Short mmCIF file of C-alpha atoms in Angstrom, two decimals:
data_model
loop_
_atom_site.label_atom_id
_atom_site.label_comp_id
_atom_site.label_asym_id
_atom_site.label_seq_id
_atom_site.Cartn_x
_atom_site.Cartn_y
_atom_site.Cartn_z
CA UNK A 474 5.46 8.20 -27.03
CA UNK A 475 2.94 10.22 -25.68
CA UNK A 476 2.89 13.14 -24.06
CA UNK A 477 1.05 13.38 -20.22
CA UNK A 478 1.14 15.60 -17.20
CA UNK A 479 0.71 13.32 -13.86
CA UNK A 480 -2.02 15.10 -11.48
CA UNK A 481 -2.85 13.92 -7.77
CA UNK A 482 -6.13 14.53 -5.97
CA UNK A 483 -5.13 13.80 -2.87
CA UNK A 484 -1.38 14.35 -1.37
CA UNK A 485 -0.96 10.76 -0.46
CA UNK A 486 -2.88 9.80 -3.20
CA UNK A 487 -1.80 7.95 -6.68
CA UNK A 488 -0.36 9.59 -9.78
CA UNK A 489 -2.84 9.53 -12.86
CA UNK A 490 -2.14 10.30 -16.46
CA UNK A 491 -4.25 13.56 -18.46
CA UNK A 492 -3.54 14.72 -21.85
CA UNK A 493 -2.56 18.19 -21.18
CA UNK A 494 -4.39 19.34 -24.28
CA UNK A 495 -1.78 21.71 -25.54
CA UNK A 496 -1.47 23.61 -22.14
CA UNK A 497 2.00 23.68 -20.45
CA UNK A 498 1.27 23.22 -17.15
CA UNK A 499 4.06 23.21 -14.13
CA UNK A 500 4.27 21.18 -10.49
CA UNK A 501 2.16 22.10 -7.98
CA UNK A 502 -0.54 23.76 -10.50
CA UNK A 503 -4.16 22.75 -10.34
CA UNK A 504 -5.83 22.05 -13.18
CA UNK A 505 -9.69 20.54 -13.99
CA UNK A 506 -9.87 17.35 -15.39
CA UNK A 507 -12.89 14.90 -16.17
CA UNK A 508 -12.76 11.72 -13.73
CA UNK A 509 -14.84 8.41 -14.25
CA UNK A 510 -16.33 10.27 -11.14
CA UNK A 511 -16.86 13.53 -12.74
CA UNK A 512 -15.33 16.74 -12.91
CA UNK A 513 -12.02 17.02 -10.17
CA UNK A 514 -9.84 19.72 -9.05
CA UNK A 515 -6.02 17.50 -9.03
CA UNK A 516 -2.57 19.03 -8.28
CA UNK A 517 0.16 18.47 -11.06
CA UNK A 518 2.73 16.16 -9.79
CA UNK A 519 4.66 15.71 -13.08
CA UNK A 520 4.59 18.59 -15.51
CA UNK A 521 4.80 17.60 -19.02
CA UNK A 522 6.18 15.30 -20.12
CA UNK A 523 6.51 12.32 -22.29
CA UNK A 524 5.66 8.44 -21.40
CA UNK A 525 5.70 4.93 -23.24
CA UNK A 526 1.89 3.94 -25.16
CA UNK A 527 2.31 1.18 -22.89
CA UNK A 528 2.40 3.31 -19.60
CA UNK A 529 -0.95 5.18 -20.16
CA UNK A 530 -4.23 3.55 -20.62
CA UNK A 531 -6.26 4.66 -23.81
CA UNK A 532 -8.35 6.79 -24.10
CA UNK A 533 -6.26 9.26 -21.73
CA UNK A 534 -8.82 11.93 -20.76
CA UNK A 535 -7.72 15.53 -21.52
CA UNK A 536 -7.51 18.33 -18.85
CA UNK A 537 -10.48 20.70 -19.03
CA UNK A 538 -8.66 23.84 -17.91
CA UNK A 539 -6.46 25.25 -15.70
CA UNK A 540 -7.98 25.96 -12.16
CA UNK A 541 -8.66 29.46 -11.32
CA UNK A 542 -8.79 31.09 -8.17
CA UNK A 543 -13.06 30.35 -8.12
CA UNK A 544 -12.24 26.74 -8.27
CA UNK A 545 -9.69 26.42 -5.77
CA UNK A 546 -12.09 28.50 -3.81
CA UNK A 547 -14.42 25.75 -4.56
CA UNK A 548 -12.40 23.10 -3.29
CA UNK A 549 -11.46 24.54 -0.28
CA UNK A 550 -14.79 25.04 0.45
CA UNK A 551 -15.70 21.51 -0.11
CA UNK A 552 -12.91 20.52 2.27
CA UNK A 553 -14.46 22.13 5.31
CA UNK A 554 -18.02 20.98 4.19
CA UNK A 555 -16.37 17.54 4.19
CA UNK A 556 -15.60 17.76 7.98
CA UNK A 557 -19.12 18.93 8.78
CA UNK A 558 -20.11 16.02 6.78
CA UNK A 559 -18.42 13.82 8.76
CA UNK A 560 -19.49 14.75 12.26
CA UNK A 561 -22.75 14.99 10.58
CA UNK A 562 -22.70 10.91 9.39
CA UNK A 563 -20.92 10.21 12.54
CA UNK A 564 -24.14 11.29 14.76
CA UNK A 565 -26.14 9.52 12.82
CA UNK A 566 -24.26 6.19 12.64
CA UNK A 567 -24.33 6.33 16.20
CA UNK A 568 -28.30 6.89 16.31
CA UNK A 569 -28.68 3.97 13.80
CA UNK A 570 -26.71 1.75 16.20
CA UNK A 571 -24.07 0.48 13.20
CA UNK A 572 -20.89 -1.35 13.99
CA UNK A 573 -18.89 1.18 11.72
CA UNK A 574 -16.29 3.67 11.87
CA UNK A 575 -16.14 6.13 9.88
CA UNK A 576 -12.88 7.44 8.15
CA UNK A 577 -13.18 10.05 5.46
CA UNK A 578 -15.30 12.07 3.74
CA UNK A 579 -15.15 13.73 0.11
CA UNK A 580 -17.28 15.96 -1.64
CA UNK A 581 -17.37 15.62 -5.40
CA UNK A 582 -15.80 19.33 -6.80
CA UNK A 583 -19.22 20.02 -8.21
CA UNK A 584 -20.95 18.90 -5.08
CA UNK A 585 -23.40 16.17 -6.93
CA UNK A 586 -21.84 13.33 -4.81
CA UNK A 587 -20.50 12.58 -1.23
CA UNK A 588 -18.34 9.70 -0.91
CA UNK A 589 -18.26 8.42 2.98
CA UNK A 590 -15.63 5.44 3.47
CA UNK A 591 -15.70 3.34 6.52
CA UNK A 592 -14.44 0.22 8.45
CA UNK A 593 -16.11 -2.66 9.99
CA UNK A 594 -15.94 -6.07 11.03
CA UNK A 595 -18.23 -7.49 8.69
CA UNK A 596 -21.58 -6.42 6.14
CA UNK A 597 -23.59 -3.32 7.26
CA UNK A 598 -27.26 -2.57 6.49
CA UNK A 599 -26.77 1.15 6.02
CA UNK A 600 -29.76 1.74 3.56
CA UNK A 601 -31.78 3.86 6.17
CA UNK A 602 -28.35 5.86 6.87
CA UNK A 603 -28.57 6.78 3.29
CA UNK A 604 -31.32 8.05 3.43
CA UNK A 605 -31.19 10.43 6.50
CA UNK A 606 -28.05 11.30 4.60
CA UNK A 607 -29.57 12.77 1.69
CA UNK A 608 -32.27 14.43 3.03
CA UNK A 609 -30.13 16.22 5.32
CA UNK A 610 -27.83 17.28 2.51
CA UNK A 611 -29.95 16.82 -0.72
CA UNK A 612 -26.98 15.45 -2.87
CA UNK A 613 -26.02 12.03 -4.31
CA UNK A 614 -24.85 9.46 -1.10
CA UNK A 615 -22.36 6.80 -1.54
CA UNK A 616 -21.08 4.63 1.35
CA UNK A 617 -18.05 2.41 0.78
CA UNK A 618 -16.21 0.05 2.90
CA UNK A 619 -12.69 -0.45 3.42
CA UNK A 620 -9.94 -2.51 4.35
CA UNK A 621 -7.52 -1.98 7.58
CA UNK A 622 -4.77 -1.04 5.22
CA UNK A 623 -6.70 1.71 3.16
CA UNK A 624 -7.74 2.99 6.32
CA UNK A 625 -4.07 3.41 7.51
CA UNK A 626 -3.49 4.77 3.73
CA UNK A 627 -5.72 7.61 4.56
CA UNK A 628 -5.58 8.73 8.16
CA UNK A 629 -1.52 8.34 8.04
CA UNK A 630 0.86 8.34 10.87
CA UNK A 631 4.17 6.51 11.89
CA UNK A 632 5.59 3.59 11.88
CA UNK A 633 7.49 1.66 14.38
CA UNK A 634 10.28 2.76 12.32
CA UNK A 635 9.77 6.53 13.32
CA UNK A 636 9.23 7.50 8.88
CA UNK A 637 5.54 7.92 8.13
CA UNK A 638 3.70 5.25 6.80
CA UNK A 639 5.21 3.95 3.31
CA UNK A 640 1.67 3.19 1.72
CA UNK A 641 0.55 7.27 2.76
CA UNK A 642 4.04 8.56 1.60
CA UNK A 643 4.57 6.58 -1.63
CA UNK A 644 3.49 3.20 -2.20
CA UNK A 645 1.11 2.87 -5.12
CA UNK A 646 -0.69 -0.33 -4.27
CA UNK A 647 -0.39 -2.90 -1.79
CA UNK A 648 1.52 -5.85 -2.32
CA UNK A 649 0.97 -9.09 -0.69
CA UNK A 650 2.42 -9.65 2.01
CA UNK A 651 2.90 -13.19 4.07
CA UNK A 652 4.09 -14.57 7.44
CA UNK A 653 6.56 -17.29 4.65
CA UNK A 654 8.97 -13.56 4.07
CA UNK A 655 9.19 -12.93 7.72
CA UNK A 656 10.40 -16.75 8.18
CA UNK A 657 12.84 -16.39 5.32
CA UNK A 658 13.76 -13.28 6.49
CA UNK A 659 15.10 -14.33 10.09
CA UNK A 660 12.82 -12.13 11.73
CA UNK A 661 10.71 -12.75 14.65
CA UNK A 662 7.30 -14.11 14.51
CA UNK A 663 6.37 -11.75 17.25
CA UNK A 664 3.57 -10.09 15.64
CA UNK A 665 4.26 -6.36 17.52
CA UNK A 666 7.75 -6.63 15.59
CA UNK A 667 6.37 -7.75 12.49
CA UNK A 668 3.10 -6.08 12.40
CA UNK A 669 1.80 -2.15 10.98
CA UNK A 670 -0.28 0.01 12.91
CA UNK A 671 -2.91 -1.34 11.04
CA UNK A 672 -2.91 -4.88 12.55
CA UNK A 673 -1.71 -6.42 8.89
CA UNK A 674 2.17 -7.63 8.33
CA UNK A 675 4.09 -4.30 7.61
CA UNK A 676 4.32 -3.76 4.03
CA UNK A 677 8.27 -3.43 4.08
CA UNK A 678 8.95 -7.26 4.14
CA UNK A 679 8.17 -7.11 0.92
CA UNK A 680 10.99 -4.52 0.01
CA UNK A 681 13.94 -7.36 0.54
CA UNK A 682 12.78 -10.28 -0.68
CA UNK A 683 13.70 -10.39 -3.55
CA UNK A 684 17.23 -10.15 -2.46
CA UNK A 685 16.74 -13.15 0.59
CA UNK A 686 15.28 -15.18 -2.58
CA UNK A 687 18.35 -14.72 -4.53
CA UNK A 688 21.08 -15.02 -1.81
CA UNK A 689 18.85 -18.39 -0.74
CA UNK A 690 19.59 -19.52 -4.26
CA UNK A 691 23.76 -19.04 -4.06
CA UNK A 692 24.07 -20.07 -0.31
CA UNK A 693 23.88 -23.52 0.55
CA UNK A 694 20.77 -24.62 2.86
CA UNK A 695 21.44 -26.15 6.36
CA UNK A 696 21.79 -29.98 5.66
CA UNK A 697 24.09 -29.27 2.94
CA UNK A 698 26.70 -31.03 1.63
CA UNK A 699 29.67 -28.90 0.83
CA UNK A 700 33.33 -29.63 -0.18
CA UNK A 701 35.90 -26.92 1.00
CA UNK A 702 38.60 -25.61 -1.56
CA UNK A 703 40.88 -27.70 0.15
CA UNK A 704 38.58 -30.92 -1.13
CA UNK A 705 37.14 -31.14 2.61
CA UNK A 706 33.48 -32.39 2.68
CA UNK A 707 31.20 -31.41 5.62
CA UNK A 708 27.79 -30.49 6.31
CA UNK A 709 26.47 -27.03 6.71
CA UNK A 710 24.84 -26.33 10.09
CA UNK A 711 24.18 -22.44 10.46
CA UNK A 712 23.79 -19.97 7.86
CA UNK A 713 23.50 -16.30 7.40
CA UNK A 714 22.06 -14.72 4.19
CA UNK A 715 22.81 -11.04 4.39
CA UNK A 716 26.60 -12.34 5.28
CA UNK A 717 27.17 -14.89 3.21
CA UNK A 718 28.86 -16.38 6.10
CA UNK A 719 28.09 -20.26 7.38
CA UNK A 720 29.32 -23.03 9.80
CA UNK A 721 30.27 -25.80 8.52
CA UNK A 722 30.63 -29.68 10.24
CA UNK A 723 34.12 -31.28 7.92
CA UNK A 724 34.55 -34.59 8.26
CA UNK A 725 36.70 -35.93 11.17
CA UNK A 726 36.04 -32.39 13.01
CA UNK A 727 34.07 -32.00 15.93
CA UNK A 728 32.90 -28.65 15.93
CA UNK A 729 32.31 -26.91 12.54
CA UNK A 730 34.16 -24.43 11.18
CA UNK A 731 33.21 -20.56 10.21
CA UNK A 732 33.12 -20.42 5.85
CA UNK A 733 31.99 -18.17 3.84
CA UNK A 734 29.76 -19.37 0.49
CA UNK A 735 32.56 -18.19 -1.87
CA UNK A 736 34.87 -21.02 0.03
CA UNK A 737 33.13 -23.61 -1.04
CA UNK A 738 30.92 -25.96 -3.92
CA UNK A 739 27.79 -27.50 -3.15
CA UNK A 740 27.41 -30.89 -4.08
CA UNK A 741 23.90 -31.43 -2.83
CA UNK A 742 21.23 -30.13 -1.09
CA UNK A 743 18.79 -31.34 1.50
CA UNK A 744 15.18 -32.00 0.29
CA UNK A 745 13.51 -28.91 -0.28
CA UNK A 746 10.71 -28.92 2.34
CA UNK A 747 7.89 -26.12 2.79
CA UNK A 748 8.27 -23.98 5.44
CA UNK A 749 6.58 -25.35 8.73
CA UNK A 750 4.63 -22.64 10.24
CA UNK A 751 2.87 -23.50 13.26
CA UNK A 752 -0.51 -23.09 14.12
CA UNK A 753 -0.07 -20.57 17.13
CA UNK A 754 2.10 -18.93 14.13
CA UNK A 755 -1.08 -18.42 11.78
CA UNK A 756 -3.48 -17.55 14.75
CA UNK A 757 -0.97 -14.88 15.96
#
């Protein structure tokens, strides 16, 4: 076991791991820390504590010092430089003609570096942005492109389900997501239902399917052949997961007959096919 302090350096941001370096730090302290990208100003998330080896990755870096009221000065500072910045690069972009959009802008806490991310379609020849950059503001430049999703990440806002965005509020990372859940799911391919604000799946049909996955491996499949406590044998025609509930086609009946899974015994199962997605489907 080891012991950590979590720290965030932005509030939708990821938790990382610091030694705390014999200080006893508490949440929603700031504290100086050394970054692969320098020295940062980070909020403490998780006060100390103590983790698994296998949770941190070696060599954890140590914190530096507590913040003092000078360096939160500092970084408060660099937060309004970083909207000047932006409306600065945004000018610019525009004179340069470049099919990006710009989406935030952070100042390293010792000033040597501005990070710009932005959006676009495809590559962009920003080299002679760069430079106007730096000569207007005599630091380090760095331009980096992003995803949809990241973009979302950052700038926040609501979901069609009225909560803010999961992957601003709490998701770590992204995990993949594909049109094969929302089939298994039931829902509709309608990509305004199934879709974020940032044009990609929403990141929730990943939250349940683990549970369709295991409920498709206890409930019979349509084309199955089941046999009834009573020893009936039919074939299952309609099923629902999340009920457990199916209709059922006995022998020597003419319309089938509402079961649940616990009422009866598979004997065998259809073929397993892939899922048939059409090609409207995929262009949608």
């Amino acid at each position: 076991m080891t012991e950590v302090i979590g720290v965030k350096f932005k509030q939708d941001g990821r938790v990382y791991y610091f030694d705390p370096d014999n200080n006893t730090v508490t949440v929603g302290q700031y504290v100086i820390v050394e970054t692969s990208r320098g020295t940062e100003c980070g909020i403490v998330s998780e006060a100390n504590h103590s983790v698994s080896d296998s949770k941190i990755v070696a060599p954890l870096k140590k914190v530096l010092r507590i913040a003092t009221d000078k360096d939160i000065s500092r970084m408060e500072a660099n937060r309004k430089k970083e909207a000047e910045a932006l409306k600065v690069c945004e000018e610019l972009v525009a004179q340069h003609k470049l099919d990006m959009r710009l989406t935030q802008v952070e100042y390293s806490f010792d000033g040597s570096k501005i990070l710009f991310y932005f959006t676009s379609e495809g590559r962009v020849d920003f080299r002679e942005l760069v430079k106007d950059l730096a000569a207007k503001f005599h630091t380090r430049i760095e331009l980096r492109q992003i995803g949809v999703r990241d973009e979302a990440r950052m700038l926040g806002g609501l979901g069609i389900c009225g909560q803010p965005f999961c992957c601003a509020r709490f998701l770590p990372d992204f995990q993949p997501v594909s049109i094969k859940m929302a089939k298994e799911q039931g829902l509709s391919l309608n990509p305004t239902k199934i879709s974020g604000s940032c044009g990609r799946l929403m990141c929730c049909l990943k939250y349940e399917q683990d549970s369709y996955e295991h409920l498709m491996k206890i409930t019979p499949g349509l084309g199955a052949i089941v046999k009834t406590g009573s020893g009936n044998k039919g074939v299952v025609t309609d099923v629902n997961l999340i009920t457990g509930n199916m209709l059922v086609k006995l022998d020597g009946n003419e319309l089938p007959t509402k079961l649940h899974r616990s009422e009866v015994k598979l004997i065998s199962s259809p073929k397993k096919k892939n899922i048939k997605i059409e090609a409207e489907e995929i262009q949608e």
